[in-house]
CSV table of C-alpha atoms in Angstrom, one decimal:
chain,number,residue,atom,x,y,z
A,1,MET,CA,33.5,136.3,132.4
A,2,PRO,CA,34.0,133.2,130.1
A,3,LEU,CA,34.0,129.9,132.3
A,4,ARG,CA,37.4,129.1,131.0
A,5,SER,CA,38.9,132.6,132.2
A,6,PHE,CA,36.7,132.5,135.4
A,7,LEU,CA,38.2,129.2,136.2
A,8,ALA,CA,41.8,130.3,135.3
A,9,THR,CA,41.4,133.1,137.6
A,10,GLY,CA,40.1,131.2,140.3
A,11,LEU,CA,43.4,129.0,139.9
A,12,VAL,CA,45.7,132.2,140.3
A,13,THR,CA,43.7,132.9,143.4
A,14,LEU,CA,44.1,129.4,144.9
A,15,ALA,CA,47.8,129.6,143.9
A,16,VAL,CA,48.4,132.9,145.9
A,17,ALA,CA,46.8,131.9,148.7
A,18,ALA,CA,48.5,128.5,148.8
A,19,VAL,CA,51.8,130.4,149.1
A,20,THR,CA,50.4,132.0,152.8
A,21,VAL,CA,49.9,128.2,154.3
A,22,PRO,CA,52.8,126.7,155.9
A,23,ALA,CA,54.1,123.6,155.2
A,24,GLY,CA,54.7,121.3,158.1
A,25,ALA,CA,54.7,117.8,159.0
A,26,GLY,CA,51.8,115.2,159.3
A,27,SER,CA,50.8,111.8,157.5
A,28,PHE,CA,47.5,111.6,155.5
A,29,GLU,CA,46.9,108.9,157.8
A,30,SER,CA,46.8,110.9,161.0
A,31,VAL,CA,45.3,113.7,159.3
A,32,ILE,CA,42.2,111.8,158.2
A,33,LYS,CA,41.2,110.7,161.7
A,34,GLY,CA,40.7,114.3,163.0
A,35,ASN,CA,37.3,115.6,163.1
A,36,SER,CA,37.8,119.3,163.0
A,37,ALA,CA,36.0,120.0,159.8
A,38,ARG,CA,38.1,123.4,159.5
A,39,GLU,CA,41.3,121.5,159.6
A,40,LEU,CA,40.1,118.6,157.4
A,41,SER,CA,39.5,121.2,154.9
A,42,ARG,CA,42.7,122.9,155.2
A,43,TRP,CA,44.7,119.8,154.7
A,44,GLY,CA,42.7,118.9,152.0
A,45,ARG,CA,43.8,122.1,150.2
A,46,ARG,CA,47.4,121.2,151.3
A,47,PHE,CA,47.1,117.9,149.7
A,48,GLU,CA,45.4,119.1,146.5
A,49,HIS,CA,48.0,121.7,145.8
A,50,GLY,CA,51.1,119.9,146.9
A,51,GLU,CA,52.0,122.5,150.1
A,52,GLY,CA,54.6,120.9,152.3
A,53,VAL,CA,53.3,117.3,151.3
A,54,ALA,CA,53.1,115.3,148.0
A,55,ARG,CA,50.1,116.5,145.8
A,56,ASP,CA,47.4,113.6,146.0
A,57,ILE,CA,43.9,114.3,144.5
A,58,ASP,CA,42.3,111.4,146.0
A,59,HIS,CA,43.7,112.2,149.6
A,60,ALA,CA,42.1,116.0,149.2
A,61,ILE,CA,39.0,114.4,148.1
A,62,ARG,CA,38.5,112.1,151.2
A,63,LEU,CA,39.7,114.8,153.4
A,64,TYR,CA,37.0,117.3,151.7
A,65,CYS,CA,34.8,114.8,151.7
A,66,LYS,CA,34.8,114.2,155.7
A,67,ALA,CA,34.7,117.9,156.4
A,68,ALA,CA,31.7,118.4,153.9
A,69,ALA,CA,30.0,115.7,156.1
A,70,ARG,CA,30.6,117.9,159.3
A,71,GLY,CA,28.8,121.1,157.3
A,72,ASP,CA,32.0,122.5,155.9
A,73,ALA,CA,30.9,125.3,153.2
A,74,ALA,CA,35.0,125.2,152.0
A,75,ALA,CA,35.1,121.9,151.5
A,76,HIS,CA,31.8,121.9,149.6
A,77,TYR,CA,33.1,124.3,147.3
A,78,HIS,CA,36.2,122.7,146.7
A,79,LEU,CA,34.9,119.3,145.9
A,80,GLY,CA,32.8,121.3,143.3
A,81,TRP,CA,35.9,122.7,141.8
A,82,ILE,CA,37.4,119.8,141.7
A,83,TYR,CA,34.9,118.0,139.6
A,84,ALA,CA,34.2,121.4,137.4
A,85,VAL,CA,37.9,121.4,136.3
A,86,GLY,CA,38.6,117.9,136.0
A,87,ARG,CA,41.1,117.3,138.8
A,88,ALA,CA,39.8,113.7,139.2
A,89,GLY,CA,39.7,112.6,135.7
A,90,GLU,CA,36.9,113.7,133.3
A,91,ARG,CA,35.4,117.0,133.9
A,92,ASP,CA,31.6,116.4,135.4
A,93,ASP,CA,29.5,119.4,135.7
A,94,GLY,CA,26.8,117.9,137.1
A,95,LEU,CA,28.8,116.6,140.1
A,96,ALA,CA,30.4,119.9,140.3
A,97,ALA,CA,26.8,121.5,140.6
A,98,ALA,CA,25.7,119.1,143.2
A,99,TRP,CA,28.6,120.4,145.4
A,100,LEU,CA,28.6,123.9,144.6
A,101,HIS,CA,24.7,123.6,145.4
A,102,ARG,CA,25.6,122.7,148.7
A,103,ALA,CA,28.0,125.5,149.4
A,104,ALA,CA,26.0,128.2,147.8
A,105,GLN,CA,23.1,127.0,150.4
A,106,GLN,CA,25.8,128.4,152.7
A,107,ASN,CA,25.7,131.6,151.3
A,108,ASP,CA,28.9,131.2,149.4
A,109,ALA,CA,29.4,133.7,147.0
A,110,HIS,CA,32.2,132.1,144.7
A,111,ALA,CA,29.9,128.9,144.6
A,112,GLU,CA,26.9,130.8,143.3
A,113,ARG,CA,29.2,132.4,140.7
A,114,MET,CA,30.4,129.2,140.0
A,115,LEU,CA,27.0,127.6,139.4
A,116,ALA,CA,25.7,130.5,137.2
A,117,ARG,CA,28.9,130.4,135.0
A,118,LEU,CA,27.9,126.4,134.9
A,119,GLY,CA,24.5,127.1,134.0
A,120,TYR,CA,23.0,125.4,136.6
A,121,THR,CA,20.0,126.8,138.7
A,122,GLY,CA,17.5,125.3,141.3
A,123,GLU,CA,18.0,121.9,142.9
A,124,PRO,CA,20.9,119.8,141.7
A,125,ARG,CA,20.0,116.9,139.4
A,126,GLN,CA,22.0,114.6,141.1
A,127,ASP,CA,23.6,113.4,144.4
A,128,ALA,CA,26.8,114.9,145.6
A,129,VAL,CA,29.3,112.0,146.1
A,130,CYS,CA,33.2,112.3,146.4
A,131,LEU,CA,34.3,110.0,143.5
A,132,LEU,CA,37.8,109.5,143.4
A,133,SER,CA,40.2,109.3,140.2
A,134,ASP,CA,40.1,105.7,139.8
A,135,GLY,CA,36.5,105.6,139.9
A,136,GLY,CA,36.1,104.7,144.0
A,137,ARG,CA,34.2,106.9,146.2
A,138,ALA,CA,34.9,108.0,149.7
A,139,ASN,CA,32.5,108.3,152.3
A,140,GLY,CA,31.6,110.5,155.1
A,141,GLU,CA,34.4,109.7,157.1
A,142,GLY,CA,36.9,109.9,154.2
A,143,ALA,CA,37.1,105.9,154.1
A,144,VAL,CA,37.6,104.5,150.5
A,145,VAL,CA,34.4,102.6,149.3
A,146,ARG,CA,33.3,100.7,146.5
A,147,PRO,CA,29.8,101.1,144.8
A,148,MET,CA,28.7,97.6,145.1
A,149,GLN,CA,30.3,94.1,145.6
A,150,ALA,CA,30.2,91.5,142.9
A,151,GLY,CA,27.1,89.7,143.0
A,152,ALA,CA,25.3,92.3,145.1
A,153,GLY,CA,21.4,92.3,145.0
A,154,GLY,CA,20.6,91.3,142.2
A,155,GLY,CA,23.7,89.0,141.2
A,156,GLY,CA,25.8,91.2,139.0
A,157,THR,CA,29.3,90.3,137.7
A,158,ARG,CA,32.4,92.4,137.6
A,159,GLU,CA,33.3,91.3,134.2
A,160,VAL,CA,30.6,90.9,131.3
A,161,ALA,CA,32.6,89.7,127.8
A,162,ILE,CA,31.8,91.8,125.0
A,163,THR,CA,32.8,88.9,122.3
A,164,ARG,CA,31.0,90.2,118.9
A,165,GLU,CA,30.2,92.8,116.9
A,166,HIS,CA,26.7,94.6,116.9
A,167,PRO,CA,25.5,94.0,113.0
A,168,ALA,CA,23.5,97.1,112.8
A,169,GLN,CA,24.4,99.3,109.7
A,170,GLY,CA,23.3,102.6,108.3
A,171,ARG,CA,23.3,106.2,109.7
A,172,VAL,CA,23.0,105.4,113.4
A,173,ALA,CA,25.5,102.4,113.3
A,174,THR,CA,28.1,104.7,111.5
A,175,LEU,CA,27.6,107.6,114.0
A,176,VAL,CA,27.9,105.3,117.1
A,177,ARG,CA,30.9,103.5,115.6
A,178,ARG,CA,32.7,107.1,115.4
A,179,LEU,CA,31.6,108.6,118.6
A,180,ALA,CA,32.1,105.6,120.9
A,181,PRO,CA,36.1,105.9,121.2
A,182,ASP,CA,35.7,109.4,122.6
A,183,TYR,CA,33.6,108.1,125.4
A,184,ARG,CA,35.7,104.8,125.7
A,185,LEU,CA,32.7,102.8,125.2
A,186,SER,CA,32.4,99.5,123.0
A,187,PRO,CA,30.4,100.4,120.2
A,188,THR,CA,28.6,97.1,120.3
A,189,LEU,CA,27.1,98.4,123.9
A,190,VAL,CA,25.9,101.5,122.9
A,191,LEU,CA,24.1,99.7,119.7
A,192,ALA,CA,22.8,97.3,121.8
A,193,VAL,CA,21.3,100.0,124.3
A,194,ILE,CA,20.1,102.0,121.5
A,195,GLU,CA,18.2,98.3,120.2
A,196,VAL,CA,16.7,97.7,123.1
A,197,GLU,CA,15.9,101.3,124.0
A,198,SER,CA,14.2,102.4,121.0
A,199,ASP,CA,15.0,100.0,118.2
A,200,PHE,CA,17.0,102.6,116.4
A,201,ASN,CA,14.2,105.1,115.9
A,202,PRO,CA,15.5,108.6,116.9
A,203,ARG,CA,11.5,109.7,117.1
A,204,ALA,CA,10.7,107.3,119.9
A,205,ARG,CA,9.0,108.7,123.3
A,206,SER,CA,7.8,106.3,126.1
A,207,PRO,CA,5.2,106.7,128.3
A,208,LYS,CA,7.6,108.1,130.9
A,209,ASN,CA,8.5,110.5,128.6
A,210,ALA,CA,12.1,109.2,127.7
A,211,GLN,CA,13.1,110.3,124.2
A,212,GLY,CA,15.1,109.7,121.4
A,213,LEU,CA,17.4,107.0,120.3
A,214,MET,CA,18.9,106.2,123.9
A,215,GLN,CA,15.5,107.3,125.7
A,216,LEU,CA,17.0,110.2,127.7
A,217,ILE,CA,14.5,111.6,130.1
A,218,PRO,CA,14.8,115.6,130.2
A,219,GLU,CA,16.4,115.4,133.3
A,220,THR,CA,19.6,113.2,132.1
A,221,ALA,CA,19.4,115.3,128.7
A,222,GLU,CA,20.3,118.5,130.4
A,223,ARG,CA,22.5,117.0,132.8
A,224,PHE,CA,24.6,115.7,129.9
A,225,GLY,CA,24.3,119.1,128.1
A,226,VAL,CA,21.9,117.7,124.9
A,227,ARG,CA,20.0,120.7,123.8
A,228,ASP,CA,17.9,119.3,120.9
A,229,VAL,CA,17.3,115.4,122.1
A,230,TRP,CA,15.8,114.6,118.6
A,231,ASP,CA,18.9,115.4,117.1
A,232,PRO,CA,20.2,111.8,116.4
A,233,GLU,CA,24.0,112.7,117.4
A,234,GLN,CA,23.2,114.9,120.5
A,235,ASN,CA,21.0,112.1,122.0
A,236,ILE,CA,23.7,109.7,121.2
A,237,ARG,CA,26.4,111.9,122.7
A,238,GLY,CA,24.1,112.6,125.9
A,239,GLY,CA,23.4,108.5,126.5
A,240,MET,CA,27.1,107.8,125.9
A,241,ALA,CA,28.4,110.6,128.5
A,242,TYR,CA,25.7,108.7,131.0
A,243,LEU,CA,27.1,105.4,130.5
A,244,ARG,CA,30.6,106.6,130.8
A,245,TRP,CA,29.6,108.4,134.0
A,246,LEU,CA,27.7,105.2,135.1
A,247,THR,CA,31.0,103.0,134.5
A,248,ARG,CA,33.2,105.3,136.5
A,249,TYR,CA,30.5,105.4,139.1
A,250,PHE,CA,29.9,101.8,139.2
A,251,ASP,CA,33.6,100.8,138.7
A,252,GLY,CA,33.0,99.1,135.5
A,253,ASP,CA,30.4,96.3,137.0
A,254,LEU,CA,28.7,96.5,133.6
A,255,GLU,CA,25.2,95.0,135.0
A,256,LEU,CA,24.8,97.6,137.5
A,257,VAL,CA,25.9,100.5,134.9
A,258,LEU,CA,22.8,99.0,132.7
A,259,ALA,CA,20.9,98.7,135.8
A,260,ALA,CA,21.1,102.2,136.8
A,261,TYR,CA,21.0,103.7,133.0
A,262,ASN,CA,17.5,101.9,133.2
A,263,ALA,CA,16.0,102.5,136.5
A,264,GLY,CA,18.8,105.2,137.6
A,265,GLU,CA,22.0,104.9,140.0
A,266,GLY,CA,19.8,105.9,143.1
A,267,ALA,CA,17.7,102.7,142.9
A,268,VAL,CA,20.8,100.4,142.2
A,269,GLU,CA,22.3,101.8,145.3
A,270,ARG,CA,18.9,101.6,147.6
A,271,TYR,CA,19.1,98.0,146.5
A,272,GLY,CA,22.4,97.2,146.7
A,273,GLY,CA,22.5,95.7,143.1
A,274,ILE,CA,20.3,95.3,140.2
A,275,PRO,CA,17.0,96.5,141.4
A,276,PRO,CA,13.9,93.7,141.9
A,277,TYR,CA,12.0,95.5,139.0
A,278,ALA,CA,10.9,93.0,136.2
A,279,GLU,CA,11.2,95.6,133.4
A,280,THR,CA,14.9,96.5,134.7
A,281,GLN,CA,16.0,92.6,135.0
A,282,ASP,CA,14.7,92.0,131.5
A,283,TYR,CA,16.6,95.3,130.1
A,284,VAL,CA,19.8,93.7,131.8
A,285,ARG,CA,19.7,90.4,130.4
A,286,ARG,CA,18.4,91.6,127.1
A,287,ILE,CA,21.4,93.7,126.6
A,288,ILE,CA,23.9,91.2,127.9
A,289,GLU,CA,22.6,88.6,125.4
A,290,ARG,CA,23.5,90.9,122.7
A,291,LEU,CA,26.9,91.5,123.8
A,292,ASN,CA,28.4,87.7,123.7
């Protein structure tokens, strides 16, 4: 069954199931204080579908996140579903797979089928995080947290002005200027990343096996659906998809986005800011210099 049909069937199933859940009083603030994984997950479904309460996807995610932290397989599955169908914003198959994998580890057959239809096998390629619709995140207690505070660790800033247009011309520059708006990215930012990453060489390969214009490692290329890393357009699309994902993940903090593009989001989180790697710090500085 095609993924679109599978998702549609699942939505119908959820809608039918929703009818059987009785409406009831109760505020989100009181519900989120609970510790029963089953009840947290049940209320998550109610907020997700607007059953007796005002529909609020972020409330649903926070409730599911707390239930998931307590081992509830249904909460893992529902979080995977939310990111697979784009209910919290842009569809994110990689994040969906991370949550569905957790549900599948608890023998959830629906999660196993979803993973197969998304084309994911084996261990997930990213962490399962509770990403909210505004780019924030929830923790295992359902509380709203932000990835970083301004100035944390390596001194990142919230706002980095892009005050000039990158001077690059030619096929790659034309391609970037055409595609960047689709990812809500500045062409100047993308071109600066390409310049520092590969110096506009589509056949560039690093000692760490980063490949192509935007120097995608195989795991990142697979994560963002790049089939041919040596095809300039596919490579650029994959790199821009990753930049866009990082922009949401780090709440628009461009220095952290760039640090994560170079060193990985896990390293940025471990150090609470730009990691103390000379390569990463120099990388961020060189790109910022090209933006203003």
